[in-house]
PDB file of N, CA and C in Angstrom:
ATOM      1  N   PRO Z   6      15.549 -10.722  16.850  1.00  0.00           N
ATOM      2  CA  PRO Z   6      14.718 -11.012  15.679  1.00  0.00           C
ATOM      3  C   PRO Z   6      15.021 -12.399  15.133  1.00  0.00           C
ATOM      4  N   MET Z   7      14.056 -12.977  14.518  1.00  0.00           N
ATOM      5  CA  MET Z   7      14.206 -14.320  13.966  1.00  0.00           C
ATOM      6  C   MET Z   7      14.262 -14.212  12.452  1.00  0.00           C
ATOM      7  N   LEU Z   8      15.427 -13.863  11.950  1.00  0.00           N
ATOM      8  CA  LEU Z   8      15.626 -13.659  10.524  1.00  0.00           C
ATOM      9  C   LEU Z   8      15.262 -14.911   9.738  1.00  0.00           C
ATOM     10  N   GLY Z   9      14.361 -14.771   8.799  1.00  0.00           N
ATOM     11  CA  GLY Z   9      13.965 -15.890   7.950  1.00  0.00           C
ATOM     12  C   GLY Z   9      12.848 -16.735   8.511  1.00  0.00           C
ATOM     13  N   VAL Z  10      12.282 -16.360   9.666  1.00  0.00           N
ATOM     14  CA  VAL Z  10      11.228 -17.151  10.293  1.00  0.00           C
ATOM     15  C   VAL Z  10       9.909 -16.402  10.184  1.00  0.00           C
ATOM     16  N   ALA Z  11       8.933 -17.041   9.585  1.00  0.00           N
ATOM     17  CA  ALA Z  11       7.577 -16.483   9.426  1.00  0.00           C
ATOM     18  C   ALA Z  11       7.632 -15.071   8.839  1.00  0.00           C
ATOM     19  N   ASP Z  12       6.818 -14.169   9.359  1.00  0.00           N
ATOM     20  CA  ASP Z  12       6.790 -12.780   8.876  1.00  0.00           C
ATOM     21  C   ASP Z  12       7.753 -11.952   9.716  1.00  0.00           C
ATOM     22  N   PHE Z  13       9.045 -11.999   9.365  1.00  0.00           N
ATOM     23  CA  PHE Z  13      10.047 -11.281  10.149  1.00  0.00           C
ATOM     24  C   PHE Z  13      10.302  -9.877   9.622  1.00  0.00           C
ATOM     25  N   THR Z  14       9.569  -9.466   8.577  1.00  0.00           N
ATOM     26  CA  THR Z  14       9.700  -8.101   8.058  1.00  0.00           C
ATOM     27  C   THR Z  14       8.381  -7.363   8.266  1.00  0.00           C
ATOM     28  N   PHE Z  15       8.459  -6.045   8.311  1.00  0.00           N
ATOM     29  CA  PHE Z  15       7.251  -5.238   8.369  1.00  0.00           C
ATOM     30  C   PHE Z  15       7.354  -4.132   7.345  1.00  0.00           C
ATOM     31  N   PRO Z  16       6.445  -4.070   6.421  1.00  0.00           N
ATOM     32  CA  PRO Z  16       5.345  -5.014   6.222  1.00  0.00           C
ATOM     33  C   PRO Z  16       5.871  -6.377   5.753  1.00  0.00           C
ATOM     34  N   PRO Z  17       5.080  -7.436   5.930  1.00  0.00           N
ATOM     35  CA  PRO Z  17       5.536  -8.773   5.537  1.00  0.00           C
ATOM     36  C   PRO Z  17       5.935  -8.826   4.063  1.00  0.00           C
ATOM     37  N   ALA Z  18       7.018  -9.520   3.788  1.00  0.00           N
ATOM     38  CA  ALA Z  18       7.513  -9.669   2.412  1.00  0.00           C
ATOM     39  C   ALA Z  18       7.920 -11.121   2.200  1.00  0.00           C
ATOM     40  N   LYS Z  19       7.811 -11.582   0.996  1.00  0.00           N
ATOM     41  CA  LYS Z  19       8.142 -12.973   0.664  1.00  0.00           C
ATOM     42  C   LYS Z  19       9.518 -13.058   0.017  1.00  0.00           C
ATOM     43  N   PRO Z  20      10.249 -14.166   0.257  1.00  0.00           N
ATOM     44  CA  PRO Z  20      11.544 -14.380  -0.414  1.00  0.00           C
ATOM     45  C   PRO Z  20      11.365 -14.641  -1.912  1.00  0.00           C
ATOM     46  N   ASN Z  21      12.454 -14.916  -2.595  1.00  0.00           N
ATOM     47  CA  ASN Z  21      12.483 -15.202  -4.037  1.00  0.00           C
ATOM     48  C   ASN Z  21      12.142 -13.989  -4.883  1.00  0.00           C
ATOM     49  N   GLY Z  22      12.637 -12.830  -4.479  1.00  0.00           N
ATOM     50  CA  GLY Z  22      12.429 -11.620  -5.268  1.00  0.00           C
ATOM     51  C   GLY Z  22      13.262 -11.647  -6.539  1.00  0.00           C
ATOM     52  N   PRO Z  23      13.004 -10.765  -7.479  1.00  0.00           N
ATOM     53  CA  PRO Z  23      13.717 -10.764  -8.754  1.00  0.00           C
ATOM     54  C   PRO Z  23      15.191 -10.363  -8.649  1.00  0.00           C
ATOM     55  N   ILE Z  24      15.587  -9.670  -7.571  1.00  0.00           N
ATOM     56  CA  ILE Z  24      16.984  -9.237  -7.448  1.00  0.00           C
ATOM     57  C   ILE Z  24      17.829 -10.285  -6.740  1.00  0.00           C
ATOM     58  N   GLY Z  25      17.499 -10.589  -5.500  1.00  0.00           N
ATOM     59  CA  GLY Z  25      18.307 -11.524  -4.714  1.00  0.00           C
ATOM     60  C   GLY Z  25      18.043 -12.988  -5.040  1.00  0.00           C
ATOM     61  N   GLN Z  26      16.829 -13.291  -5.445  1.00  0.00           N
ATOM     62  CA  GLN Z  26      16.399 -14.662  -5.723  1.00  0.00           C
ATOM     63  C   GLN Z  26      16.755 -15.600  -4.573  1.00  0.00           C
ATOM     64  N   SER Z  27      16.684 -15.090  -3.341  1.00  0.00           N
ATOM     65  CA  SER Z  27      17.012 -15.878  -2.159  1.00  0.00           C
ATOM     66  C   SER Z  27      15.800 -16.664  -1.702  1.00  0.00           C
ATOM     67  N   ILE Z  28      16.026 -17.911  -1.270  1.00  0.00           N
ATOM     68  CA  ILE Z  28      14.915 -18.695  -0.739  1.00  0.00           C
ATOM     69  C   ILE Z  28      14.655 -18.360   0.723  1.00  0.00           C
ATOM     70  N   PHE Z  29      15.497 -17.512   1.325  1.00  0.00           N
ATOM     71  CA  PHE Z  29      15.341 -17.140   2.723  1.00  0.00           C
ATOM     72  C   PHE Z  29      15.010 -15.675   2.946  1.00  0.00           C
ATOM     73  N   ILE Z  30      15.649 -14.772   2.203  1.00  0.00           N
ATOM     74  CA  ILE Z  30      15.557 -13.333   2.477  1.00  0.00           C
ATOM     75  C   ILE Z  30      14.849 -12.606   1.329  1.00  0.00           C
ATOM     76  N   PRO Z  31      13.807 -11.807   1.645  1.00  0.00           N
ATOM     77  CA  PRO Z  31      13.144 -11.030   0.589  1.00  0.00           C
ATOM     78  C   PRO Z  31      14.022  -9.873   0.109  1.00  0.00           C
ATOM     79  N   ASP Z  32      13.776  -9.433  -1.100  1.00  0.00           N
ATOM     80  CA  ASP Z  32      14.530  -8.309  -1.664  1.00  0.00           C
ATOM     81  C   ASP Z  32      14.390  -7.048  -0.812  1.00  0.00           C
ATOM     82  N   GLU Z  33      13.289  -6.907  -0.109  1.00  0.00           N
ATOM     83  CA  GLU Z  33      13.073  -5.724   0.722  1.00  0.00           C
ATOM     84  C   GLU Z  33      14.096  -5.617   1.860  1.00  0.00           C
ATOM     85  N   CYS Z  34      14.770  -6.712   2.191  1.00  0.00           N
ATOM     86  CA  CYS Z  34      15.759  -6.709   3.293  1.00  0.00           C
ATOM     87  C   CYS Z  34      17.171  -6.383   2.826  1.00  0.00           C
ATOM     88  N   ILE Z  35      17.405  -6.400   1.531  1.00  0.00           N
ATOM     89  CA  ILE Z  35      18.761  -6.145   1.061  1.00  0.00           C
ATOM     90  C   ILE Z  35      18.968  -4.648   0.840  1.00  0.00           C
ATOM     91  N   ASN Z  36      20.193  -4.266   0.630  1.00  0.00           N
ATOM     92  CA  ASN Z  36      20.557  -2.869   0.466  1.00  0.00           C
ATOM     93  C   ASN Z  36      19.726  -2.225  -0.655  1.00  0.00           C
ATOM     94  N   PRO Z  37      19.074  -1.090  -0.385  1.00  0.00           N
ATOM     95  CA  PRO Z  37      18.221  -0.464  -1.400  1.00  0.00           C
ATOM     96  C   PRO Z  37      18.981   0.315  -2.481  1.00  0.00           C
ATOM     97  N   HIS Z  38      20.292   0.449  -2.342  1.00  0.00           N
ATOM     98  CA  HIS Z  38      21.052   1.215  -3.335  1.00  0.00           C
ATOM     99  C   HIS Z  38      20.937   0.531  -4.701  1.00  0.00           C
ATOM    100  N   PRO Z  39      20.652   1.280  -5.779  1.00  0.00           N
ATOM    101  CA  PRO Z  39      20.460   0.678  -7.111  1.00  0.00           C
ATOM    102  C   PRO Z  39      21.663  -0.149  -7.586  1.00  0.00           C
ATOM    103  N   ARG Z  40      22.860   0.257  -7.246  1.00  0.00           N
ATOM    104  CA  ARG Z  40      24.040  -0.487  -7.707  1.00  0.00           C
ATOM    105  C   ARG Z  40      24.174  -1.830  -7.009  1.00  0.00           C
ATOM    106  N   PHE Z  41      23.625  -1.958  -5.797  1.00  0.00           N
ATOM    107  CA  PHE Z  41      23.721  -3.223  -5.086  1.00  0.00           C
ATOM    108  C   PHE Z  41      22.948  -4.318  -5.822  1.00  0.00           C
ATOM    109  N   GLY Z  42      21.740  -3.999  -6.261  1.00  0.00           N
ATOM    110  CA  GLY Z  42      20.952  -4.963  -7.032  1.00  0.00           C
ATOM    111  C   GLY Z  42      21.656  -5.381  -8.309  1.00  0.00           C
ATOM    112  N   THR Z  43      22.277  -4.424  -8.979  1.00  0.00           N
ATOM    113  CA  THR Z  43      23.026  -4.717 -10.198  1.00  0.00           C
ATOM    114  C   THR Z  43      24.217  -5.610  -9.898  1.00  0.00           C
ATOM    115  N   MET Z  44      24.895  -5.364  -8.783  1.00  0.00           N
ATOM    116  CA  MET Z  44      26.039  -6.184  -8.393  1.00  0.00           C
ATOM    117  C   MET Z  44      25.601  -7.623  -8.100  1.00  0.00           C
ATOM    118  N   VAL Z  45      24.480  -7.780  -7.395  1.00  0.00           N
ATOM    119  CA  VAL Z  45      23.980  -9.122  -7.071  1.00  0.00           C
ATOM    120  C   VAL Z  45      23.672  -9.898  -8.355  1.00  0.00           C
ATOM    121  N   LYS Z  46      23.012  -9.245  -9.298  1.00  0.00           N
ATOM    122  CA  LYS Z  46      22.698  -9.897 -10.578  1.00  0.00           C
ATOM    123  C   LYS Z  46      23.971 -10.278 -11.329  1.00  0.00           C
ATOM    124  N   ALA Z  47      24.975  -9.395 -11.331  1.00  0.00           N
ATOM    125  CA  ALA Z  47      26.239  -9.670 -12.034  1.00  0.00           C
ATOM    126  C   ALA Z  47      26.967 -10.856 -11.408  1.00  0.00           C
ATOM    127  N   ILE Z  48      26.956 -10.949 -10.088  1.00  0.00           N
ATOM    128  CA  ILE Z  48      27.602 -12.083  -9.414  1.00  0.00           C
ATOM    129  C   ILE Z  48      26.935 -13.387  -9.829  1.00  0.00           C
ATOM    130  N   ARG Z  49      25.608 -13.418  -9.834  1.00  0.00           N
ATOM    131  CA  ARG Z  49      24.897 -14.642 -10.242  1.00  0.00           C
ATOM    132  C   ARG Z  49      25.217 -15.013 -11.685  1.00  0.00           C
ATOM    133  N   GLN Z  50      25.301 -14.017 -12.574  1.00  0.00           N
ATOM    134  CA  GLN Z  50      25.606 -14.309 -13.979  1.00  0.00           C
ATOM    135  C   GLN Z  50      27.007 -14.879 -14.132  1.00  0.00           C
ATOM    136  N   ARG Z  51      27.983 -14.310 -13.432  1.00  0.00           N
ATOM    137  CA  ARG Z  51      29.358 -14.818 -13.529  1.00  0.00           C
ATOM    138  C   ARG Z  51      29.488 -16.216 -12.961  1.00  0.00           C
ATOM    139  N   ARG Z  52      28.838 -16.462 -11.831  1.00  0.00           N
ATOM    140  CA  ARG Z  52      28.945 -17.762 -11.178  1.00  0.00           C
ATOM    141  C   ARG Z  52      28.077 -18.812 -11.855  1.00  0.00           C
ATOM    142  N   ALA Z  53      27.088 -18.394 -12.611  1.00  0.00           N
ATOM    143  CA  ALA Z  53      26.118 -19.270 -13.263  1.00  0.00           C
ATOM    144  C   ALA Z  53      25.288 -20.034 -12.230  1.00  0.00           C
ATOM    145  N   CYS Z  54      25.248 -19.526 -10.990  1.00  0.00           N
ATOM    146  CA  CYS Z  54      24.413 -20.113  -9.945  1.00  0.00           C
ATOM    147  C   CYS Z  54      24.303 -19.104  -8.803  1.00  0.00           C
ATOM    148  N   LYS Z  55      23.432 -19.404  -7.856  1.00  0.00           N
ATOM    149  CA  LYS Z  55      23.296 -18.544  -6.690  1.00  0.00           C
ATOM    150  C   LYS Z  55      24.484 -18.743  -5.760  1.00  0.00           C
ATOM    151  N   VAL Z  56      24.763 -17.736  -4.948  1.00  0.00           N
ATOM    152  CA  VAL Z  56      25.786 -17.879  -3.918  1.00  0.00           C
ATOM    153  C   VAL Z  56      25.239 -18.847  -2.883  1.00  0.00           C
ATOM    154  N   ASP Z  57      26.031 -19.834  -2.507  1.00  0.00           N
ATOM    155  CA  ASP Z  57      25.564 -20.888  -1.612  1.00  0.00           C
ATOM    156  C   ASP Z  57      26.448 -20.932  -0.369  1.00  0.00           C
ATOM    157  N   ILE Z  58      25.910 -20.449   0.736  1.00  0.00           N
ATOM    158  CA  ILE Z  58      26.649 -20.459   1.999  1.00  0.00           C
ATOM    159  C   ILE Z  58      25.821 -21.258   2.992  1.00  0.00           C
ATOM    160  N   ARG Z  59      26.366 -22.369   3.443  1.00  0.00           N
ATOM    161  CA  ARG Z  59      25.653 -23.222   4.393  1.00  0.00           C
ATOM    162  C   ARG Z  59      26.526 -23.426   5.620  1.00  0.00           C
ATOM    163  N   VAL Z  60      26.107 -22.803   6.701  1.00  0.00           N
ATOM    164  CA  VAL Z  60      26.839 -22.938   7.951  1.00  0.00           C
ATOM    165  C   VAL Z  60      25.837 -23.342   9.028  1.00  0.00           C
ATOM    166  N   PRO Z  61      25.991 -24.527   9.613  1.00  0.00           N
ATOM    167  CA  PRO Z  61      25.067 -24.917  10.673  1.00  0.00           C
ATOM    168  C   PRO Z  61      25.295 -24.084  11.941  1.00  0.00           C
ATOM    169  N   LYS Z  62      24.259 -23.962  12.748  1.00  0.00           N
ATOM    170  CA  LYS Z  62      24.385 -23.201  13.986  1.00  0.00           C
ATOM    171  C   LYS Z  62      25.363 -23.852  14.945  1.00  0.00           C
ATOM    172  N   PHE Z  63      25.396 -25.159  14.960  1.00  0.00           N
ATOM    173  CA  PHE Z  63      26.294 -25.876  15.846  1.00  0.00           C
ATOM    174  C   PHE Z  63      26.930 -27.017  15.069  1.00  0.00           C
ATOM    175  N   GLN Z  64      28.225 -27.073  15.044  1.00  0.00           N
ATOM    176  CA  GLN Z  64      28.935 -28.134  14.337  1.00  0.00           C
ATOM    177  C   GLN Z  64      29.595 -29.056  15.354  1.00  0.00           C
ATOM    178  N   ASP Z  65      29.377 -30.349  15.185  1.00  0.00           N
ATOM    179  CA  ASP Z  65      30.085 -31.333  15.987  1.00  0.00           C
ATOM    180  C   ASP Z  65      30.479 -32.491  15.073  1.00  0.00           C
ATOM    181  N   GLU Z  66      30.957 -33.573  15.658  1.00  0.00           N
ATOM    182  CA  GLU Z  66      31.433 -34.688  14.825  1.00  0.00           C
ATOM    183  C   GLU Z  66      30.305 -35.376  14.063  1.00  0.00           C
ATOM    184  N   LYS Z  67      29.042 -35.137  14.422  1.00  0.00           N
ATOM    185  CA  LYS Z  67      27.916 -35.768  13.733  1.00  0.00           C
ATOM    186  C   LYS Z  67      27.270 -34.852  12.693  1.00  0.00           C
ATOM    187  N   THR Z  68      27.769 -33.655  12.549  1.00  0.00           N
ATOM    188  CA  THR Z  68      27.247 -32.729  11.539  1.00  0.00           C
ATOM    189  C   THR Z  68      27.738 -33.179  10.165  1.00  0.00           C
ATOM    190  N   PRO Z  69      26.818 -33.488   9.227  1.00  0.00           N
ATOM    191  CA  PRO Z  69      27.259 -33.943   7.902  1.00  0.00           C
ATOM    192  C   PRO Z  69      28.001 -32.848   7.147  1.00  0.00           C
ATOM    193  N   ARG Z  70      28.958 -33.227   6.347  1.00  0.00           N
ATOM    194  CA  ARG Z  70      29.712 -32.301   5.507  1.00  0.00           C
ATOM    195  C   ARG Z  70      29.594 -32.779   4.068  1.00  0.00           C
ATOM    196  N   PRO Z  71      29.194 -31.992   3.103  1.00  0.00           N
ATOM    197  CA  PRO Z  71      28.674 -30.640   3.276  1.00  0.00           C
ATOM    198  C   PRO Z  71      27.311 -30.682   3.958  1.00  0.00           C
ATOM    199  N   VAL Z  72      26.936 -29.588   4.580  1.00  0.00           N
ATOM    200  CA  VAL Z  72      25.680 -29.496   5.307  1.00  0.00           C
ATOM    201  C   VAL Z  72      24.535 -29.575   4.318  1.00  0.00           C
ATOM    202  N   GLN Z  73      23.533 -30.394   4.624  1.00  0.00           N
ATOM    203  CA  GLN Z  73      22.350 -30.518   3.781  1.00  0.00           C
ATOM    204  C   GLN Z  73      21.132 -30.098   4.592  1.00  0.00           C
ATOM    205  N   SER Z  74      20.240 -29.366   3.976  1.00  0.00           N
ATOM    206  CA  SER Z  74      19.016 -28.929   4.616  1.00  0.00           C
ATOM    207  C   SER Z  74      17.855 -29.320   3.711  1.00  0.00           C
ATOM    208  N   PRO Z  75      16.746 -29.780   4.287  1.00  0.00           N
ATOM    209  CA  PRO Z  75      15.600 -30.132   3.435  1.00  0.00           C
ATOM    210  C   PRO Z  75      15.007 -28.925   2.722  1.00  0.00           C
ATOM    211  N   ARG Z  76      15.266 -27.718   3.232  1.00  0.00           N
ATOM    212  CA  ARG Z  76      14.726 -26.502   2.618  1.00  0.00           C
ATOM    213  C   ARG Z  76      15.598 -25.992   1.470  1.00  0.00           C
ATOM    214  N   VAL Z  77      16.861 -26.421   1.434  1.00  0.00           N
ATOM    215  CA  VAL Z  77      17.806 -25.917   0.442  1.00  0.00           C
ATOM    216  C   VAL Z  77      18.091 -27.008  -0.581  1.00  0.00           C
ATOM    217  N   PRO Z  78      17.921 -26.711  -1.873  1.00  0.00           N
ATOM    218  CA  PRO Z  78      18.223 -27.717  -2.893  1.00  0.00           C
ATOM    219  C   PRO Z  78      19.705 -28.077  -2.894  1.00  0.00           C
ATOM    220  N   ALA Z  79      20.010 -29.283  -3.346  1.00  0.00           N
ATOM    221  CA  ALA Z  79      21.405 -29.739  -3.402  1.00  0.00           C
ATOM    222  C   ALA Z  79      22.220 -28.849  -4.338  1.00  0.00           C
ATOM    223  N   VAL Z  80      23.488 -28.708  -4.028  1.00  0.00           N
ATOM    224  CA  VAL Z  80      24.386 -27.879  -4.818  1.00  0.00           C
ATOM    225  C   VAL Z  80      24.884 -28.681  -6.006  1.00  0.00           C
ATOM    226  N   PRO Z  81      24.776 -28.137  -7.236  1.00  0.00           N
ATOM    227  CA  PRO Z  81      25.337 -28.845  -8.389  1.00  0.00           C
ATOM    228  C   PRO Z  81      26.842 -29.056  -8.212  1.00  0.00           C
ATOM    229  N   GLN Z  82      27.345 -30.148  -8.715  1.00  0.00           N
ATOM    230  CA  GLN Z  82      28.756 -30.497  -8.539  1.00  0.00           C
ATOM    231  C   GLN Z  82      29.689 -29.405  -9.056  1.00  0.00           C
ATOM    232  N   ASN Z  83      29.381 -28.801 -10.207  1.00  0.00           N
ATOM    233  CA  ASN Z  83      30.241 -27.755 -10.751  1.00  0.00           C
ATOM    234  C   ASN Z  83      30.222 -26.495  -9.897  1.00  0.00           C
ATOM    235  N   ALA Z  84      29.118 -26.229  -9.178  1.00  0.00           N
ATOM    236  CA  ALA Z  84      29.048 -25.062  -8.302  1.00  0.00           C
ATOM    237  C   ALA Z  84      29.914 -25.248  -7.066  1.00  0.00           C
ATOM    238  N   GLN Z  85      30.033 -26.474  -6.566  1.00  0.00           N
ATOM    239  CA  GLN Z  85      30.865 -26.728  -5.401  1.00  0.00           C
ATOM    240  C   GLN Z  85      32.329 -26.419  -5.718  1.00  0.00           C
ATOM    241  N   GLN Z  86      32.759 -26.731  -6.915  1.00  0.00           N
ATOM    242  CA  GLN Z  86      34.138 -26.486  -7.300  1.00  0.00           C
ATOM    243  C   GLN Z  86      34.427 -24.999  -7.403  1.00  0.00           C
ATOM    244  N   ALA Z  87      33.428 -24.188  -7.793  1.00  0.00           N
ATOM    245  CA  ALA Z  87      33.609 -22.745  -7.937  1.00  0.00           C
ATOM    246  C   ALA Z  87      33.780 -22.061  -6.592  1.00  0.00           C
ATOM    247  N   ASN Z  88      33.196 -22.663  -5.532  1.00  0.00           N
ATOM    248  CA  ASN Z  88      33.291 -22.061  -4.203  1.00  0.00           C
ATOM    249  C   ASN Z  88      34.639 -22.335  -3.694  1.00  0.00           C
TER     250      ASN Z  88
END
């Protein structure tokens, strides 16, 4: 499967749901347990930002650090320190 590419869910679902607020994964793909959604919201409130994990598929000496993607907004300076 091509997670995050085109309509990779059935039925098709769009990212940026009210629970996960992910720019890649729709809420329909995350754990349906009610406490999981509450936990995700609590993590965002404590961190004051979204969880930001950027790992390139292939890293070599020319891979920029930190990894930047045109699809992902830049990480605020204070959020980098929290990670």
